[in-house]
Coordinates of N, CA and C in Angstrom, one line a residue:
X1 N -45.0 97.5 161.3 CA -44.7 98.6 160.3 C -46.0 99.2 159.8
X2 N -47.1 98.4 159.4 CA -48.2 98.9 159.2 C -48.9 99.9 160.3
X3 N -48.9 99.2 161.5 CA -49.3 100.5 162.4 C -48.9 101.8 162.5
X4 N -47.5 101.7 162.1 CA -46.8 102.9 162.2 C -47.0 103.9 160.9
X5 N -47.2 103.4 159.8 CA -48.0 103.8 158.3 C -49.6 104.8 158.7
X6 N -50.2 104.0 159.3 CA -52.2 104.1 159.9 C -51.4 105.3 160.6
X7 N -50.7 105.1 161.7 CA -50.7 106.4 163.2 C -50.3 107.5 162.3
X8 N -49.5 107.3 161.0 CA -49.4 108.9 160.8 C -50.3 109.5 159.9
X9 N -51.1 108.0 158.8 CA -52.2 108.6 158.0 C -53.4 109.7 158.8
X10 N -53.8 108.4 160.4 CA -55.0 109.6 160.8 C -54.3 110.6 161.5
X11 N -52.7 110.8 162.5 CA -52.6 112.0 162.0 C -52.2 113.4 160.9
X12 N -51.7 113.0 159.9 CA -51.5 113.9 158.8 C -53.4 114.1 158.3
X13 N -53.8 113.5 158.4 CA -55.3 113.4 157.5 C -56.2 114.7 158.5
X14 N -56.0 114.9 159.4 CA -56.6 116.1 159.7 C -56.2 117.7 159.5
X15 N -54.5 117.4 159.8 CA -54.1 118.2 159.4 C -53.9 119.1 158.0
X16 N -53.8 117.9 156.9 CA -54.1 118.2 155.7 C -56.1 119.2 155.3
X17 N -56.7 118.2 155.7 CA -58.0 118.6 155.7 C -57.9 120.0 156.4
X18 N -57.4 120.4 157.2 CA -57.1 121.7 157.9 C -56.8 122.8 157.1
X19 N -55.4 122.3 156.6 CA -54.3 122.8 155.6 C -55.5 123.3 154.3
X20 N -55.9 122.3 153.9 CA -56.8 122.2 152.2 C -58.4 123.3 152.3
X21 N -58.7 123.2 153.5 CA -60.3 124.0 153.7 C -59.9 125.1 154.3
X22 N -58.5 125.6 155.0 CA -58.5 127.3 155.5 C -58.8 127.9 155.1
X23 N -58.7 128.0 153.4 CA -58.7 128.8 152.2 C -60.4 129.1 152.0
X24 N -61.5 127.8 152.3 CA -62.1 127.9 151.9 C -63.1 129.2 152.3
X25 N -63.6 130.0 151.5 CA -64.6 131.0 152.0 C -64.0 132.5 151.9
X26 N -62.7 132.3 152.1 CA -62.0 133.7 151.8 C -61.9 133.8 150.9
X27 N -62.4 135.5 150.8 CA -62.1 135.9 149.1 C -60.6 137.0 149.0
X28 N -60.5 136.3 148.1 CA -59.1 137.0 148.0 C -58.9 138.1 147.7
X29 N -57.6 139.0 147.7 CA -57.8 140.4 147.2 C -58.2 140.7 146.3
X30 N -59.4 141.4 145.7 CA -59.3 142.3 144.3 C -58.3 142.4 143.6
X31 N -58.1 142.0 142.2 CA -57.0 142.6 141.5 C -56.8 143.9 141.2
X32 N -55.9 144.8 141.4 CA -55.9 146.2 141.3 C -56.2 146.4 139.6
X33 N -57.3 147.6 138.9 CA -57.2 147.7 137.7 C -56.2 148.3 137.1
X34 N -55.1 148.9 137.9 CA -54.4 149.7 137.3 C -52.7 149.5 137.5
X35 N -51.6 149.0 137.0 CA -50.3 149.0 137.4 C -49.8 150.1 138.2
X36 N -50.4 151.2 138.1 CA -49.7 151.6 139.1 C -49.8 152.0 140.2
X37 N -50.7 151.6 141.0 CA -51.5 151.6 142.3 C -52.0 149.8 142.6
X38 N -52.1 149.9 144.0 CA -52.4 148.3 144.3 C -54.0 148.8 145.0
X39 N -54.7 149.5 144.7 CA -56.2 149.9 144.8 C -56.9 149.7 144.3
X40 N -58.2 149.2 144.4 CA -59.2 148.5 143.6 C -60.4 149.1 143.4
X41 N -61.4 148.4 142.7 CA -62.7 149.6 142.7 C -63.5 149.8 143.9
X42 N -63.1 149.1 145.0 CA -64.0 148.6 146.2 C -63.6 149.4 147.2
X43 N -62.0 150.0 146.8 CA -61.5 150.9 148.3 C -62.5 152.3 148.4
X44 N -62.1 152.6 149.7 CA -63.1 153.6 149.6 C -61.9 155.0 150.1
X45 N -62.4 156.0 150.4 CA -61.4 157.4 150.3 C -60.5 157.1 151.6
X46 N -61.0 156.4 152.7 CA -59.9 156.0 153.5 C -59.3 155.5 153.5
X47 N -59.6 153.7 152.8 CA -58.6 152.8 152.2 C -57.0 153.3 151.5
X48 N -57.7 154.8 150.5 CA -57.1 155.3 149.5 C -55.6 156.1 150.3
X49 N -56.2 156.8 151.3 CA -55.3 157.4 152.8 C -54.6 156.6 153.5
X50 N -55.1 155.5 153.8 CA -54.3 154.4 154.3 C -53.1 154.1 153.6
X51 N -53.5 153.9 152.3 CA -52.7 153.5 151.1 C -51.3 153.9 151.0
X52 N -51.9 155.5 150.5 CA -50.7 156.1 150.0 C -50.3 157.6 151.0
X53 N -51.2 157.4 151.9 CA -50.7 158.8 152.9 C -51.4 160.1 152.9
X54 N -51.0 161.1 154.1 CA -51.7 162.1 154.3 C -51.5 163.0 153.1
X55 N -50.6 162.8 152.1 CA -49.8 164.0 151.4 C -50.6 164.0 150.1
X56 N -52.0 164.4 150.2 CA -52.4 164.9 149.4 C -53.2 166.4 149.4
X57 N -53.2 166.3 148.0 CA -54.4 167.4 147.7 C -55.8 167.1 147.2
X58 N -57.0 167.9 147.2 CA -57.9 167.3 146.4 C -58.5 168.7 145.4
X59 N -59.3 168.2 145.0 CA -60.7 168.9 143.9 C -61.6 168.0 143.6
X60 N -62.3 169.0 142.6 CA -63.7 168.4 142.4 C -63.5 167.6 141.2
X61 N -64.0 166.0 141.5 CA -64.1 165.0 140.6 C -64.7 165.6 139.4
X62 N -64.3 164.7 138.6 CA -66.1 165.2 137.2 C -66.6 163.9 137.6
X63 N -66.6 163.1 138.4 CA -67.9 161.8 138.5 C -68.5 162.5 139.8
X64 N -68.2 163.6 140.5 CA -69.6 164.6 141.1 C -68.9 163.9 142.9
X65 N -67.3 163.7 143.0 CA -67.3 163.7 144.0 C -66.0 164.1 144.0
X66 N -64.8 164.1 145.2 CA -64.1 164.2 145.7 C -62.7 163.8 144.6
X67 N -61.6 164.1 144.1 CA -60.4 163.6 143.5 C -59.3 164.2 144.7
X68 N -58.6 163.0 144.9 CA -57.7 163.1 145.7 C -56.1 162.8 144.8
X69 N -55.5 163.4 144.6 CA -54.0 163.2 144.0 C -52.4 163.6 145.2
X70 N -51.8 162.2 144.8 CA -50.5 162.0 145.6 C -49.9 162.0 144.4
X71 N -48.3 162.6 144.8 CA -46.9 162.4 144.3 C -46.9 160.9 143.5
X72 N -46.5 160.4 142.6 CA -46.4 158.8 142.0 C -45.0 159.2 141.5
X73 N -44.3 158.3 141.4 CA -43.4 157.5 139.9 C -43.8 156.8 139.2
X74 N -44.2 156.4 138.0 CA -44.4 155.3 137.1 C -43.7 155.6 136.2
X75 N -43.1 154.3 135.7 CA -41.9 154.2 134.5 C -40.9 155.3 134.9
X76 N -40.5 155.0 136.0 CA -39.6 156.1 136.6 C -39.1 157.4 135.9
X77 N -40.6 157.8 135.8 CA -40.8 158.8 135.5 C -41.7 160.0 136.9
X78 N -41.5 161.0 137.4 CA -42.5 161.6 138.5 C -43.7 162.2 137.9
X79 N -44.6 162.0 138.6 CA -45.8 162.7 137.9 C -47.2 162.2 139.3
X80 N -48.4 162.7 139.1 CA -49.3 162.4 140.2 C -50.1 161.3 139.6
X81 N -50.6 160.8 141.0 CA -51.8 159.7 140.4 C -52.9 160.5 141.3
X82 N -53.8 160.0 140.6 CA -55.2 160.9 140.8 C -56.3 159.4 141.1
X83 N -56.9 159.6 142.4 CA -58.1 158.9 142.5 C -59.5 159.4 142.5
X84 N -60.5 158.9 141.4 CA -61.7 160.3 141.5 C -62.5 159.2 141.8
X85 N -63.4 160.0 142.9 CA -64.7 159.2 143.3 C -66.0 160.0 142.8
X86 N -67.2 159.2 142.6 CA -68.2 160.2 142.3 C -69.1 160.4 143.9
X87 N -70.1 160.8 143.3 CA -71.0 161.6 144.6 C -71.2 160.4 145.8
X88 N -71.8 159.5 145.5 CA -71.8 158.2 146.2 C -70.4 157.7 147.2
X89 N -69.0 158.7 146.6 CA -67.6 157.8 147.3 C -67.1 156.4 146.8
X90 N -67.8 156.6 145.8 CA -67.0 155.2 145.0 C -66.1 155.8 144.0
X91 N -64.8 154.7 143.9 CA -63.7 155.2 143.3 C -64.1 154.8 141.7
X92 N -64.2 155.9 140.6 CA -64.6 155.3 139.3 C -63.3 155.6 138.2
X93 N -62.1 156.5 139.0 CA -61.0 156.6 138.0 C -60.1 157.1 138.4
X94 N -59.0 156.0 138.5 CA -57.7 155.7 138.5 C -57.0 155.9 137.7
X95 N -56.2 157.3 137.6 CA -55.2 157.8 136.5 C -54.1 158.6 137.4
X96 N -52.8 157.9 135.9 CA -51.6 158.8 136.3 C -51.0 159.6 135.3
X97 N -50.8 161.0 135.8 CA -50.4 161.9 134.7 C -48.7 162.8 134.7
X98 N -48.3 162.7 133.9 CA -46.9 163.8 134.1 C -46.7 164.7 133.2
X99 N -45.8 165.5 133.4 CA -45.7 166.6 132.8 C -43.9 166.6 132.2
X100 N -43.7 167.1 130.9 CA -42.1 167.0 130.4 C -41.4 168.7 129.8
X101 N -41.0 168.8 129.7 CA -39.9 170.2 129.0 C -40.4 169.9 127.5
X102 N -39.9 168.7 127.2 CA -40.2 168.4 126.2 C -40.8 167.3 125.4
X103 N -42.1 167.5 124.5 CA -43.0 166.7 123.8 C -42.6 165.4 123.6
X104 N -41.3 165.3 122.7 CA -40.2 163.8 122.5 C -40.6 163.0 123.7
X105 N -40.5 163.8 124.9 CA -39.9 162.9 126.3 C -41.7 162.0 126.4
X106 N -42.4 162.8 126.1 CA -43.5 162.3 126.3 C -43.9 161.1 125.6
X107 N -43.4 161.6 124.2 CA -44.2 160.2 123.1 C -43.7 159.0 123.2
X108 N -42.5 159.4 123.2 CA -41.3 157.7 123.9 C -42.6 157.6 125.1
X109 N -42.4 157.8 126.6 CA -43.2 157.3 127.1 C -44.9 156.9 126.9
X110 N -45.2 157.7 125.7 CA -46.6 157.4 125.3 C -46.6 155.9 124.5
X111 N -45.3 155.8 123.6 CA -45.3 154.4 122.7 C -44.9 153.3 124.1
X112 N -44.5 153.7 124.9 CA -44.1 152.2 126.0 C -45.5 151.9 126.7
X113 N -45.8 153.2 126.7 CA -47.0 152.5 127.7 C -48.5 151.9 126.8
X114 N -48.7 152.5 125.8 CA -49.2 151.8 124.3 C -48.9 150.1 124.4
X115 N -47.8 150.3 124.1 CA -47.4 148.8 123.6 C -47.5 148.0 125.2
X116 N -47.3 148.3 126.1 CA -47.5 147.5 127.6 C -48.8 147.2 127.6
X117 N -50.2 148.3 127.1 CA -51.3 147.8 127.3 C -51.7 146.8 126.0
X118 N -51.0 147.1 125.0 CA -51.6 146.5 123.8 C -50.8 144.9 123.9
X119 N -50.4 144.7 124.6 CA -50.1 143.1 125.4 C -50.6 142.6 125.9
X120 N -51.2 143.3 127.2 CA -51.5 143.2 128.3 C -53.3 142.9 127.3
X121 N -53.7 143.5 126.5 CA -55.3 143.3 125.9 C -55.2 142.2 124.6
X122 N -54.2 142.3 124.4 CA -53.7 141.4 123.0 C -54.7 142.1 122.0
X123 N -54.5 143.4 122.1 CA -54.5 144.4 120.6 C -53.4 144.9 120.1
X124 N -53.1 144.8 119.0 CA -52.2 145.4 118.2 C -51.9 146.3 117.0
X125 N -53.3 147.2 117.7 CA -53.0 148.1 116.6 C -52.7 149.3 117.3
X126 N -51.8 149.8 116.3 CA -51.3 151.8 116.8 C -52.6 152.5 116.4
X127 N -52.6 153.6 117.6 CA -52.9 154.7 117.1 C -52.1 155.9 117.0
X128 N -52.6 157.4 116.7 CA -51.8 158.5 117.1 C -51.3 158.9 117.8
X129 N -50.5 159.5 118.1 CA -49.9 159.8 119.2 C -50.4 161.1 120.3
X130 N -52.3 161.3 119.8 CA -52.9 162.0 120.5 C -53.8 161.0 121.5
X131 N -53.7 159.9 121.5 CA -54.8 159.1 122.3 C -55.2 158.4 121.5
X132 N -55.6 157.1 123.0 CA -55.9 155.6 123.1 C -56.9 155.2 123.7
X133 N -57.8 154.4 123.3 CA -58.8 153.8 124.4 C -59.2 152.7 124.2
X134 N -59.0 151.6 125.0 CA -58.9 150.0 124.9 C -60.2 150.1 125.7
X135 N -61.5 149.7 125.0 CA -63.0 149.4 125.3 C -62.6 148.3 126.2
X136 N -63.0 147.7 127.5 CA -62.7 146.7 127.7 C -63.9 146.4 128.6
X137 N -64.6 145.0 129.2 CA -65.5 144.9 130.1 C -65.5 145.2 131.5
X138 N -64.1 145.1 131.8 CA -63.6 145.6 133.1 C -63.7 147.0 133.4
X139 N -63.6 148.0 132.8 CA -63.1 149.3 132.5 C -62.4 149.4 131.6
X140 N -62.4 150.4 130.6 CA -62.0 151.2 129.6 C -60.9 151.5 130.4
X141 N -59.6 151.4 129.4 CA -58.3 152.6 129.7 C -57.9 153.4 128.6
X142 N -57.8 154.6 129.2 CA -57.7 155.9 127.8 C -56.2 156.3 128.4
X143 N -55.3 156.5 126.9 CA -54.2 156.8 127.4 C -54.0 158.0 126.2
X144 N -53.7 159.2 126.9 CA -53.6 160.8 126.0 C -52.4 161.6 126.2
X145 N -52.8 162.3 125.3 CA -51.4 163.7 125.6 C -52.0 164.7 124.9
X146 N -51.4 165.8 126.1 CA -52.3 167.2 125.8 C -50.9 168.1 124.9
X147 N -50.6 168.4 124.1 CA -49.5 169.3 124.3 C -49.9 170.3 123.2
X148 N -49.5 171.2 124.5 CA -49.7 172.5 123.8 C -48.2 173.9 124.2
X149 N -48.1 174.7 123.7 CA -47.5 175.7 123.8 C -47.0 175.8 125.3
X150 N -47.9 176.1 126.4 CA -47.7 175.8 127.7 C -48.2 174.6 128.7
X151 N -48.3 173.6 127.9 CA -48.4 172.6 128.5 C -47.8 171.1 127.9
X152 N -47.4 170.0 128.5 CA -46.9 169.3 127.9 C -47.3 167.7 128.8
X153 N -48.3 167.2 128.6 CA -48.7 166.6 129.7 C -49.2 165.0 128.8
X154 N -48.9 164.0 129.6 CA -49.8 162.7 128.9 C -50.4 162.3 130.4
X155 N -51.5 161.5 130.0 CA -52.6 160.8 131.3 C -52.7 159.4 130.5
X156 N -52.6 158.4 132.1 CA -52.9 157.2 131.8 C -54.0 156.8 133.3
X157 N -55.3 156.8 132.3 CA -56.6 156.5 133.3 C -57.1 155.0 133.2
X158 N -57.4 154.6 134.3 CA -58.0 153.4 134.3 C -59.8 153.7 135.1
X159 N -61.0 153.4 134.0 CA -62.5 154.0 134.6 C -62.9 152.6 135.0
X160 N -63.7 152.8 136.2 CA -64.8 152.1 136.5 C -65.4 151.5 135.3
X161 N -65.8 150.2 135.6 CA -67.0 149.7 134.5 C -68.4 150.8 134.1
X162 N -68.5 151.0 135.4 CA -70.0 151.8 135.2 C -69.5 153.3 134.7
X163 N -68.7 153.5 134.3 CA -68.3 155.3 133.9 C -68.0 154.5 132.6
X164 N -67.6 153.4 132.1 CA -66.9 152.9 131.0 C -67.7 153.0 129.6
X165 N -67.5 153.6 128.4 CA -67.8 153.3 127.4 C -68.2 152.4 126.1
X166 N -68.6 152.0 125.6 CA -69.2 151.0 124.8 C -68.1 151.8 123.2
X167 N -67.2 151.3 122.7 CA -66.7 152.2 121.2 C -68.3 152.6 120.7
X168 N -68.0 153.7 120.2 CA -69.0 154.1 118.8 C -69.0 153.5 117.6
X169 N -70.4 153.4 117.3 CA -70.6 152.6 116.3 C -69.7 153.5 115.0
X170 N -69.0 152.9 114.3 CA -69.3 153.9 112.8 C -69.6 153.0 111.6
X171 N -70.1 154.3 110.4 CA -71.1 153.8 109.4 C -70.4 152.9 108.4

């Protein structure tokens, strides 16, 4: 009975050691900065095509390169997400923005998505209902609403570390 114990320890024992060290050395995926995209700061504009498909449009970043925007849903709501790279092709801001008839429709969605990040940072304080910005080491997320007469719009951006702001001091 003891033999029979041994023949399976040295077989299981390599197999485990197999099992236990595959892992070793691979790095795992990036965590995406943003919930609503699974893209990270590392993809590059093809990654980004790969991703989400031919069906975009672009313009000119303000980080001095390329903004590519596709169709999105978030909070099942429709609206575009926008990927901007600067001059270099690195992606430095990840935002999604929509547009409503009406203002109301927006600030409901402005308080959900507030309070999802103010969990997600373990802050808890409000602001207005003109814009947010959670300083953070990873990237800064600024979340706004434009509303004006002919427009009715909120953005939720997630920046690169290196585009990211430091809060201003005040006196």
């Amino acid at each position: 009975m003891k033999h029979f114990h041994i023949k399976y320890f040295f077989f299981l024992l390599p197999v485990l050691c197999i099992l236990l060290f595959n892992g070793c050395g691979k790095s795992s995926s990036p965590i995406p900065p943003s919930p609503f995209s699974d893209a990270s700061w590392n993809n590059t504009q093809e990654d980004i095509i790969a991703y989400e498909g031919d069906g975009y449009t672009t313009y000119d970043s303000v980080y001095g390169g390329i903004c590519y925007t596709y169709p999105k849903v978030y909070q099942e709501r429709q609206g575009t997400i926008k990927y901007m790279f600067d001059e270099q092709e690195r992606l430095m801001c990840i935002a999604w923005t929509c547009t409503a008839e009406e203002e109301t429709e927006l600030f409901e969605l402005y308080d959900i998505i507030e309070g999802t990040v103010n969990t997600l940072t373990n802050e808890t304080d409000i602001t207005s209902n003109a814009g947010h910005v959670w300083y953070r080491e990873e990237g800064n997320i600024i979340l706004s609403l434009m509303i004006t007469s002919d427009l009715k719009a909120l953005q939720y951006a997630y920046l690169h570390p290196d585009v990211s702001n430091p809060p201003k001091e005040t006196n």
